[in-house]
Every structure is written in structure tokens, then in C-alpha cells.
Coordinates of C-alpha atoms in Angstrom, one line a residue:
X1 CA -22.4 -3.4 -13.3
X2 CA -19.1 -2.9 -13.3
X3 CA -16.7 -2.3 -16.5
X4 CA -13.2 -1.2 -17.4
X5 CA -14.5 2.5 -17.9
X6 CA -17.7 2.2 -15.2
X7 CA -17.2 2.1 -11.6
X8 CA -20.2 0.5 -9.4
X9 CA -19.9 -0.9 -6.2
X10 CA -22.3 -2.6 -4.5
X11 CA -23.4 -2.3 -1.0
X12 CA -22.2 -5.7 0.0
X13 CA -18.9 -5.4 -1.5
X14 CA -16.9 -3.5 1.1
X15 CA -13.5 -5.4 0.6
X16 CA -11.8 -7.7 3.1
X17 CA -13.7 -6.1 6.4
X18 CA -16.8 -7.8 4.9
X19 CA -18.9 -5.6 6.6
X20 CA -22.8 -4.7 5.0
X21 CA -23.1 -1.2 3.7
X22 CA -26.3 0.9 2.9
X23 CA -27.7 1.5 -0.9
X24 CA -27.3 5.3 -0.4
X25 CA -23.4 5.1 0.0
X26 CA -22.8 2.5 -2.6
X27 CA -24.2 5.2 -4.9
X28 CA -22.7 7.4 -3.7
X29 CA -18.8 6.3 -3.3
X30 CA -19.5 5.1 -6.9
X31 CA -20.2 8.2 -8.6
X32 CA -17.6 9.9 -6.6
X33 CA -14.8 6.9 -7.7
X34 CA -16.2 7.7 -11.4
X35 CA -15.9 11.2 -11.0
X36 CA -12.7 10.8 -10.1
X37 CA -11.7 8.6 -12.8
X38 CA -12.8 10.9 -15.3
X39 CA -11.7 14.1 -14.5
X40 CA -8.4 13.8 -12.6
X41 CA -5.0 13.1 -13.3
X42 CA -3.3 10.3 -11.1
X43 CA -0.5 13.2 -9.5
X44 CA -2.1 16.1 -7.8
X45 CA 1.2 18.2 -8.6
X46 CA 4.6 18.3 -11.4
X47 CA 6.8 16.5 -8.4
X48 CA 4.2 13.3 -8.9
X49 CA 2.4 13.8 -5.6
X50 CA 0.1 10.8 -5.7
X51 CA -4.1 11.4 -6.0
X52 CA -5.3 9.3 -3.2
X53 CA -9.0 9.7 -3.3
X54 CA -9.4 6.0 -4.5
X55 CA -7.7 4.8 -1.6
X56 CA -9.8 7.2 0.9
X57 CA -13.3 6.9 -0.2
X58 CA -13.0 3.0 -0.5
X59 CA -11.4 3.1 3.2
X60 CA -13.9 4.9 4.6
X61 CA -16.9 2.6 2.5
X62 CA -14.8 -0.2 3.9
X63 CA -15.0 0.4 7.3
X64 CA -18.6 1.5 7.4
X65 CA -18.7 5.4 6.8
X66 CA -22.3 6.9 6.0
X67 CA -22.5 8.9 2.6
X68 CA -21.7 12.2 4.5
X69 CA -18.3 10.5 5.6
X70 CA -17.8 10.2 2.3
X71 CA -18.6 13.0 0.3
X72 CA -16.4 15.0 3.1
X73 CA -13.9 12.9 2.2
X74 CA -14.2 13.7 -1.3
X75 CA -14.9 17.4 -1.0
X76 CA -11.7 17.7 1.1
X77 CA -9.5 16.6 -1.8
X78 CA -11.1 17.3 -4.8
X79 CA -9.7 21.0 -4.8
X80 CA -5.9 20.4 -5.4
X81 CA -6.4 17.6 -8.0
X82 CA -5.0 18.3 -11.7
X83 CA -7.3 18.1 -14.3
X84 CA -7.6 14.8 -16.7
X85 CA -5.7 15.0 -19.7
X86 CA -6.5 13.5 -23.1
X87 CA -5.1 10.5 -25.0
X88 CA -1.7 11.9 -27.0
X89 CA -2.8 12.2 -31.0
X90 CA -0.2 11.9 -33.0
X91 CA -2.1 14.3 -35.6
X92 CA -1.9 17.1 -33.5
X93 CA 1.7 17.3 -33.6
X94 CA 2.3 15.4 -30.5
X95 CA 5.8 15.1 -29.5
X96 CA 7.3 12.4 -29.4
X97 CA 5.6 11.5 -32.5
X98 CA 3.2 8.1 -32.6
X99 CA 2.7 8.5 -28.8
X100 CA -0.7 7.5 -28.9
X101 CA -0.6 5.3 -33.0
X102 CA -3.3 3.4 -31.0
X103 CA -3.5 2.9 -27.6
X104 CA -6.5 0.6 -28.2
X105 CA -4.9 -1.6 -30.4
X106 CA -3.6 -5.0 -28.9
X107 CA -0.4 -4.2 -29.5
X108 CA 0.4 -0.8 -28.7
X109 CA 2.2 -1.9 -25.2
X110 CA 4.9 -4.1 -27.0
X111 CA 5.3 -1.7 -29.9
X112 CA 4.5 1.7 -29.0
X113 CA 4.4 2.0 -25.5
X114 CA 8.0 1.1 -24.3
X115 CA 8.8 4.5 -25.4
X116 CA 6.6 6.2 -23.1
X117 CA 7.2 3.8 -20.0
X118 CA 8.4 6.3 -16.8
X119 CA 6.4 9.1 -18.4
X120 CA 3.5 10.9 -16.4
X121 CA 2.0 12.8 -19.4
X122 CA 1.3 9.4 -21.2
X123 CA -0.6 7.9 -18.2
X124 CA -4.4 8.8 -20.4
X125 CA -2.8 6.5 -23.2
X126 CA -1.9 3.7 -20.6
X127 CA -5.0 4.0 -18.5
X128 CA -7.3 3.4 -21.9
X129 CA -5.1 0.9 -23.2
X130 CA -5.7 -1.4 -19.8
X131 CA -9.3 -0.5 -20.0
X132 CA -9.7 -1.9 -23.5
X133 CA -7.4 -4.8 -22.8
X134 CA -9.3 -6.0 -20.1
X135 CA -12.8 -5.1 -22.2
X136 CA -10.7 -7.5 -24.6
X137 CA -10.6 -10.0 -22.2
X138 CA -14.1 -10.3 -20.7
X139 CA -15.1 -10.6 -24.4
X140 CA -12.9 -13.7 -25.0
X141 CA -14.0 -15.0 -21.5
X142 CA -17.3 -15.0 -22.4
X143 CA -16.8 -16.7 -25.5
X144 CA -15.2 -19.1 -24.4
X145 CA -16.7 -19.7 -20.9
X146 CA -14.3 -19.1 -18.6
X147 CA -14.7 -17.8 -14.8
X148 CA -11.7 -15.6 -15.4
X149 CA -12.7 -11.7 -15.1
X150 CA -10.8 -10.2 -17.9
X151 CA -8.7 -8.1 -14.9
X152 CA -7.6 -10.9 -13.9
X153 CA -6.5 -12.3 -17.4
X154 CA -4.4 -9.0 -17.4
X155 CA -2.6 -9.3 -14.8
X156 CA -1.8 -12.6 -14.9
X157 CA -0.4 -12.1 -18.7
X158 CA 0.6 -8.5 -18.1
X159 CA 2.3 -8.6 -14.6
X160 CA 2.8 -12.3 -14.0
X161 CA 4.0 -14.0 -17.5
X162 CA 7.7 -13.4 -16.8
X163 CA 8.1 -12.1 -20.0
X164 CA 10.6 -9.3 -20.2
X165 CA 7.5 -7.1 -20.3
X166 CA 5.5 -8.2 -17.2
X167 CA 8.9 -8.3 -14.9
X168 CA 9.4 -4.9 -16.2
X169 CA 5.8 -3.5 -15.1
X170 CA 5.6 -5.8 -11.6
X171 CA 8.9 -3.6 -10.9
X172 CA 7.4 -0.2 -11.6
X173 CA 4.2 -1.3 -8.9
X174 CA 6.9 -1.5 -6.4
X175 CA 8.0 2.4 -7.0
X176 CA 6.5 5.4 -5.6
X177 CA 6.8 4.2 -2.0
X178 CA 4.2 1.6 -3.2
X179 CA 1.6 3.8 -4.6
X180 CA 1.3 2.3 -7.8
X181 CA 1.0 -1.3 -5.7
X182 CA -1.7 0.5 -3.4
X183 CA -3.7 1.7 -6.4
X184 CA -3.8 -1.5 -7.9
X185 CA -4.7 -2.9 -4.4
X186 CA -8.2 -1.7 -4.1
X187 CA -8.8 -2.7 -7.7
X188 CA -8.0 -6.0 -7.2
X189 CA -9.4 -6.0 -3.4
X190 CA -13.2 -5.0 -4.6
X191 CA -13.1 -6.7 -8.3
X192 CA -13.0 -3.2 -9.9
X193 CA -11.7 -3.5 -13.0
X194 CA -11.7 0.4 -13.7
X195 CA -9.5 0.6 -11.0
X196 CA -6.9 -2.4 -11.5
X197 CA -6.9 -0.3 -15.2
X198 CA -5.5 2.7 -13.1
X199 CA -3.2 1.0 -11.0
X200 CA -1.6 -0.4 -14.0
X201 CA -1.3 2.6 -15.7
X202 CA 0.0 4.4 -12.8
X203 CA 2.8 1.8 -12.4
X204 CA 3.4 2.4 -16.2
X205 CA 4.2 6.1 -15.5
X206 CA 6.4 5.3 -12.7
X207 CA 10.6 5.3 -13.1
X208 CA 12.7 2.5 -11.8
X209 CA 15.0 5.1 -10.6
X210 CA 17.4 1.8 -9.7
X211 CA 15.0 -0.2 -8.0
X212 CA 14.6 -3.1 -10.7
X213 CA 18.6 -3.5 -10.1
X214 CA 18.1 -3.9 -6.4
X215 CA 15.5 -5.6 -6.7
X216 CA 17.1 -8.1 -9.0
X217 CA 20.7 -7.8 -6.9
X218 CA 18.8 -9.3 -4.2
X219 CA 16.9 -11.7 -5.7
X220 CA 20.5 -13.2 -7.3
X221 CA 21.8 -13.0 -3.7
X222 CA 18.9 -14.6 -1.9
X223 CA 18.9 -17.4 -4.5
X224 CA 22.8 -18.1 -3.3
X225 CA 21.7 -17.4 0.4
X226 CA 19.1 -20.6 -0.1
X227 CA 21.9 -22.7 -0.9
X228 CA 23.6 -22.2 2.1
X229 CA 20.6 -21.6 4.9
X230 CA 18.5 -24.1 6.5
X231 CA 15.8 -22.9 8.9
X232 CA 13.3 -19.9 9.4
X233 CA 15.1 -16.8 9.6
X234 CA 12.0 -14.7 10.9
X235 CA 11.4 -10.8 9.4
X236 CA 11.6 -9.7 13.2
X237 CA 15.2 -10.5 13.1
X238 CA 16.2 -9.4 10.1
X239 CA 14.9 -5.3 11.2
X240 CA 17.1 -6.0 14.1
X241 CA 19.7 -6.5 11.9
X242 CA 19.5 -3.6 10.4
X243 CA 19.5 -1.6 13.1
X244 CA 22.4 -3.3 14.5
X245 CA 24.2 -2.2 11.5
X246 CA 26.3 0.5 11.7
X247 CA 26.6 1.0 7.6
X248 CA 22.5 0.8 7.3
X249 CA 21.5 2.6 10.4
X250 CA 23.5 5.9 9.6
X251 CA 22.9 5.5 5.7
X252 CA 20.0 7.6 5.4
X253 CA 21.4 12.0 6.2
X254 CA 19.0 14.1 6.6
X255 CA 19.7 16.5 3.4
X256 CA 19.3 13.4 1.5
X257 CA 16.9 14.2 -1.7
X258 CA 15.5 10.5 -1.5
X259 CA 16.3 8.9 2.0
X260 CA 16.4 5.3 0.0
X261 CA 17.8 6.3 -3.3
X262 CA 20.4 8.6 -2.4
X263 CA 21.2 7.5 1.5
X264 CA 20.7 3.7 2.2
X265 CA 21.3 2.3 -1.8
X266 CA 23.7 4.7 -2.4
X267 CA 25.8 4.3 0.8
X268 CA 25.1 0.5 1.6
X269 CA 24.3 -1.1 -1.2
X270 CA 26.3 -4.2 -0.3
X271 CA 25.0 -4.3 3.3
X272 CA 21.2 -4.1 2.4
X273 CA 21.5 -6.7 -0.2
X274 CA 23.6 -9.0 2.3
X275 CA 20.9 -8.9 4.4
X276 CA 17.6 -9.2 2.1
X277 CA 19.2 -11.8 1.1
X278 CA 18.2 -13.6 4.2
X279 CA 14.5 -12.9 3.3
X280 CA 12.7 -16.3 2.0
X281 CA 9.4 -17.6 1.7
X282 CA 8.3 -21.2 1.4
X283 CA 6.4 -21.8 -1.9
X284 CA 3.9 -23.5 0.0
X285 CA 0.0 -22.6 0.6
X286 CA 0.9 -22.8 4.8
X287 CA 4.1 -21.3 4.7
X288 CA 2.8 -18.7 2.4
X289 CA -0.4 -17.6 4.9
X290 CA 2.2 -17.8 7.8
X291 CA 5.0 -15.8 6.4
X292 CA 2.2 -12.9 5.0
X293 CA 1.0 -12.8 8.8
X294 CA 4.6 -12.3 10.2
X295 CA 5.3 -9.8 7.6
X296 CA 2.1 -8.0 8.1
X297 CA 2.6 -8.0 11.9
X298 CA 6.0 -6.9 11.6
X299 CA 5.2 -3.5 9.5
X300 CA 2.7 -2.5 12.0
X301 CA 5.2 -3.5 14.9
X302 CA 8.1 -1.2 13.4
X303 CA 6.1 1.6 12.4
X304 CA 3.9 1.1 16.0
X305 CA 7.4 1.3 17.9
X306 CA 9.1 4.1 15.5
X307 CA 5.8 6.5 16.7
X308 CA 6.7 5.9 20.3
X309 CA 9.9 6.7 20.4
X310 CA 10.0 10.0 22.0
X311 CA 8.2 9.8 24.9
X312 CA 8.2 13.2 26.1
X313 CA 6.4 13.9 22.6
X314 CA 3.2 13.6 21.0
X315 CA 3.3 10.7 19.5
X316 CA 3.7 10.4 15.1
X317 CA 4.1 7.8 12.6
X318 CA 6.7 7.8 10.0
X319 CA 5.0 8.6 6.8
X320 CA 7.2 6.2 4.8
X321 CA 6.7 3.6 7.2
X322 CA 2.8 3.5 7.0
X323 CA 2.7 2.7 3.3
X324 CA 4.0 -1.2 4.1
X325 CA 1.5 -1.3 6.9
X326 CA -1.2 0.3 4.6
X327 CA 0.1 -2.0 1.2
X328 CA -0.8 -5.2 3.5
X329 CA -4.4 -6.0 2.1
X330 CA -2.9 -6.4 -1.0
X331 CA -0.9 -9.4 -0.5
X332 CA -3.7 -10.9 1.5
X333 CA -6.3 -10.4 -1.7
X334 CA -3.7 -11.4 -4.1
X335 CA -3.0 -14.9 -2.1
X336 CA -6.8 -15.9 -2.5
X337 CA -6.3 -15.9 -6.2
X338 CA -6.3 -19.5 -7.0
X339 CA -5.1 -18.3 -11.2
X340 CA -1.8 -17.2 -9.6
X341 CA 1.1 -20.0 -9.1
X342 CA 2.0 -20.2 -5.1
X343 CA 5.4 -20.2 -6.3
X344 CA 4.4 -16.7 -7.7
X345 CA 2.8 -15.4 -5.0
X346 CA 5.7 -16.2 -2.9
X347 CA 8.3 -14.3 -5.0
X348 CA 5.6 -11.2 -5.0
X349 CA 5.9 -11.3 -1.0
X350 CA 9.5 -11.7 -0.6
X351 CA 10.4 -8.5 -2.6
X352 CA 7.9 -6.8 -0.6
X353 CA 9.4 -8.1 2.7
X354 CA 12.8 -6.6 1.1
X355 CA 11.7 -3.4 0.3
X356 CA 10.4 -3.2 4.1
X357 CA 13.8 -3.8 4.7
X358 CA 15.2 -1.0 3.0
X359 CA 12.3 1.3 4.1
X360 CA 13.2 1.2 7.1
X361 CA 17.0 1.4 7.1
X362 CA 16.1 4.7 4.6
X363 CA 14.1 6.0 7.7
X364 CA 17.4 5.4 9.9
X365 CA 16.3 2.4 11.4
X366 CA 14.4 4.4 14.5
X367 CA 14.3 1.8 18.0
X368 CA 12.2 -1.5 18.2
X369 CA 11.0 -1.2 21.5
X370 CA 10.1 -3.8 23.8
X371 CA 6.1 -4.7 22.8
X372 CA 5.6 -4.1 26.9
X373 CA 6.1 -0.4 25.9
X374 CA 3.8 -0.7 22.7
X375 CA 1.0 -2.3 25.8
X376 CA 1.6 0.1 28.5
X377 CA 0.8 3.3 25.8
X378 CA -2.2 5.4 27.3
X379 CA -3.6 8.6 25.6
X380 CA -1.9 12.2 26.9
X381 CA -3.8 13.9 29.2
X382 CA -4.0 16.6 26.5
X383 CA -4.9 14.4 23.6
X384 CA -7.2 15.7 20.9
X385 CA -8.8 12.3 20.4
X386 CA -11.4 12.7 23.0
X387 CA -13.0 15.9 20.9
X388 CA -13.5 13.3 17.9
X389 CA -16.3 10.6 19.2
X390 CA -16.7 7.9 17.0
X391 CA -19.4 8.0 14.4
X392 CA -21.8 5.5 13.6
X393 CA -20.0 2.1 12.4
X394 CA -21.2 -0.5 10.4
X395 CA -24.6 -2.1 11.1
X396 CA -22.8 -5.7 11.2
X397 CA -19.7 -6.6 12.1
X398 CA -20.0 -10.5 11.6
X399 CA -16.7 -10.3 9.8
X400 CA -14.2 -10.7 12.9
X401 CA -13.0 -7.3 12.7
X402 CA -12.4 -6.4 16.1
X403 CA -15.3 -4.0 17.9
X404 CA -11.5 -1.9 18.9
X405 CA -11.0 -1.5 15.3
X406 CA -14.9 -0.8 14.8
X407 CA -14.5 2.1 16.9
X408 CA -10.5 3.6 16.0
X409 CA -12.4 3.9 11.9
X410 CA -15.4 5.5 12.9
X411 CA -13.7 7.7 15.1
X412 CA -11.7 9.1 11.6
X413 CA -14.7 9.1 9.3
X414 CA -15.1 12.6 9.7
X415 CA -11.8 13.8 9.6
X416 CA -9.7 16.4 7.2
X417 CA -6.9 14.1 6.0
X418 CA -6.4 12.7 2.6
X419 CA -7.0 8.7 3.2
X420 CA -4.0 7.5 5.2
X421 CA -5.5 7.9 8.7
X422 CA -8.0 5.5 7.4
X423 CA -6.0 3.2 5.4
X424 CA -3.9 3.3 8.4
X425 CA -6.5 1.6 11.0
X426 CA -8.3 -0.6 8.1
X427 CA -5.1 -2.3 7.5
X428 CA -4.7 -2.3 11.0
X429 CA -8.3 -4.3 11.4
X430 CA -6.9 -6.9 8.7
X431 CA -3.5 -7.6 10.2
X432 CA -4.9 -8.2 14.0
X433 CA -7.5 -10.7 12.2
X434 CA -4.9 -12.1 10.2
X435 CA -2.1 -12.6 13.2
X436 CA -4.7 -14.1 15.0
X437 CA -5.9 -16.7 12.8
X438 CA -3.0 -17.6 11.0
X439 CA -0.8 -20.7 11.7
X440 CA 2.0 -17.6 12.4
X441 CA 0.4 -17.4 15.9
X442 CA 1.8 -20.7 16.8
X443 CA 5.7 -20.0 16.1
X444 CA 8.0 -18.2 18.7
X445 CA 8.3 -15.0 16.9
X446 CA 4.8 -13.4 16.9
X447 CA 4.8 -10.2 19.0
X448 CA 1.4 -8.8 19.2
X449 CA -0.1 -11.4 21.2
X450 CA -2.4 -9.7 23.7
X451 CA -5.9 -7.9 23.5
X452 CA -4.3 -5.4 25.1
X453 CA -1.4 -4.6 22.7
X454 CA -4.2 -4.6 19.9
X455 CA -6.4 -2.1 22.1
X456 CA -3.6 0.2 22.8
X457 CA -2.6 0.2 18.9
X458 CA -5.9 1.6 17.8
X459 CA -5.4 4.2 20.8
X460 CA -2.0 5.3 19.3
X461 CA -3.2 5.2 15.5
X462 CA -6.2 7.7 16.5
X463 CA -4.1 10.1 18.6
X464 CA -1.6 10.2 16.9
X465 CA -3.3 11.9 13.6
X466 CA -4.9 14.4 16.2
X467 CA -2.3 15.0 18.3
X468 CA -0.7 18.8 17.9
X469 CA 1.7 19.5 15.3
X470 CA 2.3 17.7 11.7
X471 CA 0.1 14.6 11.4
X472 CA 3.0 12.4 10.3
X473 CA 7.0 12.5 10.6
X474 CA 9.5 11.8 7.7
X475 CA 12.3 10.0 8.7
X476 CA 11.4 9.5 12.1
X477 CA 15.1 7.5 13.0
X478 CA 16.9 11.3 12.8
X479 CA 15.5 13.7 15.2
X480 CA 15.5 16.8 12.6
X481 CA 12.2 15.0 12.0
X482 CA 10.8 15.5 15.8
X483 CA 12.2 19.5 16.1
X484 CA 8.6 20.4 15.2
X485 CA 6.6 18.3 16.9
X486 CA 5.2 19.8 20.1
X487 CA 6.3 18.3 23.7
X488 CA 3.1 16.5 25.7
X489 CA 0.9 19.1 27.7
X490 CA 1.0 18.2 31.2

């Protein structure tokens, strides 16, 4: 079963693909998860490059990978990892002193932790204290009956209270280019409370580096925008915007440290907030389920489009870009939650439409092709993709995943990457279910509206990782980014 410090996942448990896995790889993707948690930190280097082995194994399990899928996976990543540390003890001559004067008492994150907020060496201290709180919580559930996982109790008290404290840590899941968010995400997506402990921590560790006053700035601004707006402004319009703008789109320079930091929030403050301003979602279960849909579909469009846009070139996703295409499941597990206010999950979405936003203007706002383009893409003569048959999928697929997105996953399982190929075409699977479904599908702005636009996604997600040259670009809008990718073979 289960528990704060024990990782078990059963076979039928894959997350939102639904699909049935075998005995042999629930074993085995839980004892790798659990190695994992106990013997690695959650950066794999001193610069705070993210361990993503969570996010891969569960990605492959997800989409139906055999156990040798996913020990590969495993095995590929394990080498570079750092080592766990221990819990700070202030007897040892810790320093700052009382770092760790109980990280299992209930209070230790409104006394002692504040301190040690934005600090990667205290993640051990925050990753027990989460474990215990939520160990606290199933223990008062039980007693008192409730059908609230202690988890659940957590984050509702911890990241969703509005107290000073929860706005401060809901913040921190939206830095890292969403990691923290994403690592949280497959906690909350498969009911693990182990890992909703480490995605908490992880956001713990994580600097605002400014992005709680944007954040903030915005949310002021939209509230005056409200006032004054009647109608749906659609996401779709709002990129184009962007792009249109001649402060956003040449924000971002190349020799920029941080793209978004130091290019687009330092150099157009005023015009990003002007227009994330515009973003709003109706605090209603419909408009809710319809405005997640047309965000969803609008990630994958932008980052689809930015990959195409040298056509003489093998084609590459943006490597920023894919983490609001591959943070997508979250939003869709955290709307089923019927503890969370609608009014809550609504504000949750609309910064993460805003941070799109800005994501992209950081990656200097690269074209929105027409979607004919995105439906006419065929594989290179010379692609790779054809060397890497799909493996085996899942034995069922009554889950209305499409058989396209059946086939791009199991056509990765066996690849040397470190999870975002997969995470890549698993959110993919989601959004096509979810634009299809969804009450979105009925308004003028959806895009992807064909089988064939779908079909021809999958083909550029799968070629594009095998495709000669770097598997992903950074910053694809400036071409510095494209110098080393290699022109198509003819």
C-alpha cells in the first residue's frame, strides 16, 4: 500500500491514459520510484538541473512500457544523479543553526522553515516534513472518517488556504520552468502520496526569482481588466498578440542568462502584464473544462508550429515550450478534485495560461503557422524514425487514447532520453482526448480539428527526438538556436 515514505503502484493505476498494466512492471516501476526516492537528491547537478526519473518511469508505465522499457529508462539516468542527503541536525553544528529543530514537528514550516525556503540543501528536511504531515493527516482521517487522503488534506491547507503561507508555496510550484508543478503532477495524477511529499518539497527549495511579483502584478491587472471586458478573449489570440508586439517579440537576446528573467520581464514588464491581463477564466464547472481544453490545445499548437518553422531543417521542439504542453495533465487531475473550490481551480489555471504567455514571448515569440502546415507535415525522406518500430503497447486501450498516440509512445519506450520524449506524446494522448470531448470543440477558436492534424502531430513528436543533431532547441524564435541543427538529407 501506498504511504508518505512507500511507493506502490498498482497495475491498474496507470494515470489518466487508463490503460491495464502487467504485475511484473507494477513491481517493478515501484521499486525503481522508491529507489529513487531514497537515494537521490531532486537536482542532478549545483546549477539545480532537475532529476526527472519520476516523471519518465511513470510516463513510460503510463503509456504501456514492459518492465525492460522501464528499467532502461531507469538505468539511463541513474548514473548522473547526486546522492540523497540527510536531514540537517542542529547538533552537528549545522549552519544556519536550528535548520532541522524538528522537521517532524507540526510546526516546523511556520516557525522554522521560512528560513530555509529557496534553499536546495534543506530539501531532506522539507521532503520529511510533507511525509509526516501527510502521515499526520491520514491518521486524523481515519479517526474521524473522512474520505480525504491525508495528501489531499495537505494541499488543500498547505497550497490552497490563502494564507500567506500556502500563496507563498503555490508561487514556488510555478518556478523552475514548472518542475516543481510537474513533480507534484504525477503525485497527485496516480494518488502517490510519496510523491505529492516530493513535489512539495521541491517547490520549497525553489526561488521566486521575481515571479510571485509578476505573478501578483498580473493578477491586480487582470482584476481591473474584468471590470472593463465583456466577452471571451480566446488564449489563441492573446499568443498572437504577443507576437505582434514589437516590445515582447524582441525582448528575449540571445546572451540573455534567463530568456524570461532577464529578457522579456526585464525589458517588457509593462507589455506582458498588459496583456495577461486579458487572460480570464470563468469560475464555472463548464467554463472551467472548456477554457483547460483551449489552453491545453493552445500549448501543443505553439510548440507544434515553433518546431516547424524552418522547413529546410530537421525539425525540433523548443525545450521551454514543451514543459506547458507536458505540465497539462496536471490541471486536468487537479479539476476532478471535488475538495478544491471551482473558483480555486480557476485562478490555478489562469496563472498557468499567463506564464504560457510569457514563455513564449521569453522564447521570442517564434511563428504560429497556419494549422494547414501543421496537416500537410510528412516525415524526411531521411528521418531516423523508421529505424525505431514501435514496441509492444498496452494490452487495452478502452480508454479513448487514440491507436496514433498508442503507437508515437511505444515507438519511444526504448529510447536513450531522460523522460521528456515521453511526457511529450503522453500529454499529447490527453490533450487530443480532451479537445475532442470537451464543450471547447464547439466554439470558433479550436484549431486541431482533424484526424489528420492529430496523426501528423504524433509524426512530428517522434521524429523530431530522432532526427539528427540536438534533440531539442532553446529559444527556438532566434535562429542562433537552429545554427546547429543539420539541414534535411535529400
Amino acid at each position: 500500500m501506498a504511504s508518505p515514505t512507500q511507493i506502490h503502484v498498482d497495475a491498474d493505476n496507470t494515470g489518466l491514459w487508463r490503460i491495464q498494466q502487467t504485475p511484473e512492471a507494477s513491481d517493478r516501476v515501484s521499486s525503481l520510484l522508491q529507489q529513487d526516492l531514497e537515494t537521490h537528491h531532486v537536482f542532478f547537478n549545483n546549477d539545480g538541473f532537475h532529476n526527472h526519473i519520476t516523471h519518465h518511469l511513470l510516463s513510460l508505465y503510463g503509456t504501456g512500457a514492459d518492465v525492460s522499457a522501464i528499467q532502461k529508462g531507469y538505468d539511463d539516468n541513474k548514473g548522473y544523479q547526486r546522492e540523497a542527503r540527510p536531514v540537517h541536525n542542529p547538533k552537528e553544528g549545522s549552519d544556519p543553526p536550528g535548520a532541522a529543530s524538528g522537521p517532524l514537528a507540526d510546526d516546523w514550516y511556520e516557525t522554522t522553515a521560512p528560513q530555509h525556503l529557496g534553499h536546495e540543501s534543506y530539501y531532506p528536511d522539507f521532503l520529511r516534513f510533507f511525509q509526516h504531515d501527510i502521515a499526520r493527516r491520514d491518521e486524523e482521517a481515519n479517526k474521524a472518517g473522512s474520505n480525504l487522503a491525508g495528501w489531499e488534506a495537505v494541499l488543500r491547507d498547505r497550497v490552497f488556504s490563502g494564507t500567506p503561507a500556502a500563496e507563498d508555496l503555490r508561487t514556488r510550484l510555478f518556478a523552475g520552468f514548472l518542475h516543481p508543478l510537474i513533480q507534484l503532477m504525477y503525485g497527485i495524477e496516480w494518488g502517490e502520496p510519496a510523491i505529492v511529499a516530493q513535489g512539495l518539497a521541491q517547490a520549497a527549495i525553489h526561488k521566486h526569482q521575481g515571479l510571485d511579483d509578476v505573478l501578483y502584478s498580473m493578477e491586480k491587472a487582470a482584476d481591473a481588466e474584468k471590470a472593463k471586458t465583456t466577452g471571451h478573449v480566446s488564449i489563441l489570440s492573446l499568443f498572437q498578440e504577443v507576437a505582434q508586439s514589437p516590445q515582447l517579440s524582441s525582448a528575449a537576446h540571445w546572451d540573455d542568462p534567463n530568456k524570461m528573467r532577464n529578457g522579456v520581464l526585464a525589458r517588457a514588464l509593462n507589455e506582458m502584464v498588459a496583456v495577461a491581463a486579458k487572460v480570464s477564466v470563468p469560475a464555472t464547472e463548464e467554463g472551467l473544462a472548456a477554457r483547460t481544453a483551449e489552453m491545453a490545445e493552445a500549448c501543443l499548437y505553439v510548440a507544434s508550429s515553433a518546431a516547424l518553422q524552418h522547413p529546410t531543417k530537421y525539425t525540433k521542439f523548443d525545450f521551454f515550450l514543451i514543459h506547458h504542453v507536458n505540465s497539462v495533465p496536471f490541471f486536468l487531475a487537479i479539476n476532478s478534485f471535488v475538495w478544491l473550490s471551482v473558483e480555486a481551480k480557476a485562478r490555478l489555471l489562469e496563472w498557468k495560461i499567463r506564464l504560457d504567455l510569457v514563455q513564449y514571448a521569453s522564447r521570442a515569440c517564434p511563428p504560429l503557422l497556419d494549422v494547414s502546415k501543421l496537416e500537410a507535415y510528412k516525415s524526411p525522406p531521411s528521418s531516423n524514425a523508421s529505424a525505431h518500430p514501435a514496441a509492444d503497447g498496452p494490452s487495452t486501450t478502452n480508454n479513448s487514447i487514440s491507436p496514433e498516440a498508442t503507437e508515437a509512445a511505444a515507438r519511444l519506450f526504448h529510447m536513450e532520453e531522460d523522460g521528456h520524449a515521453i511526457k511529450l506524446v503522453r500529454a499529447t494522448g490527453l490533450i487530443e482526448r480532451e479537445v475532442r470531448k470537451s464543450l471547447f470543440t464547439r466554439t470558433p477558436c479550436r484549431l486541431l480539428n482533424s484526424d489528420r492534424v492529430w496523426e501528423a502531430l504524433y509524426r512530428l513528436e517522434t521524429d523530431s527526438v530522432f532526427a539528427p543533431g540536438n534533440t531539442y532547441v532553446r529559444t527556438t524564435g532566434l535562429e542562433q538556436a537552429w545554427e546547429d541543427i543539420p539541414d534535411i538529407s535529400k
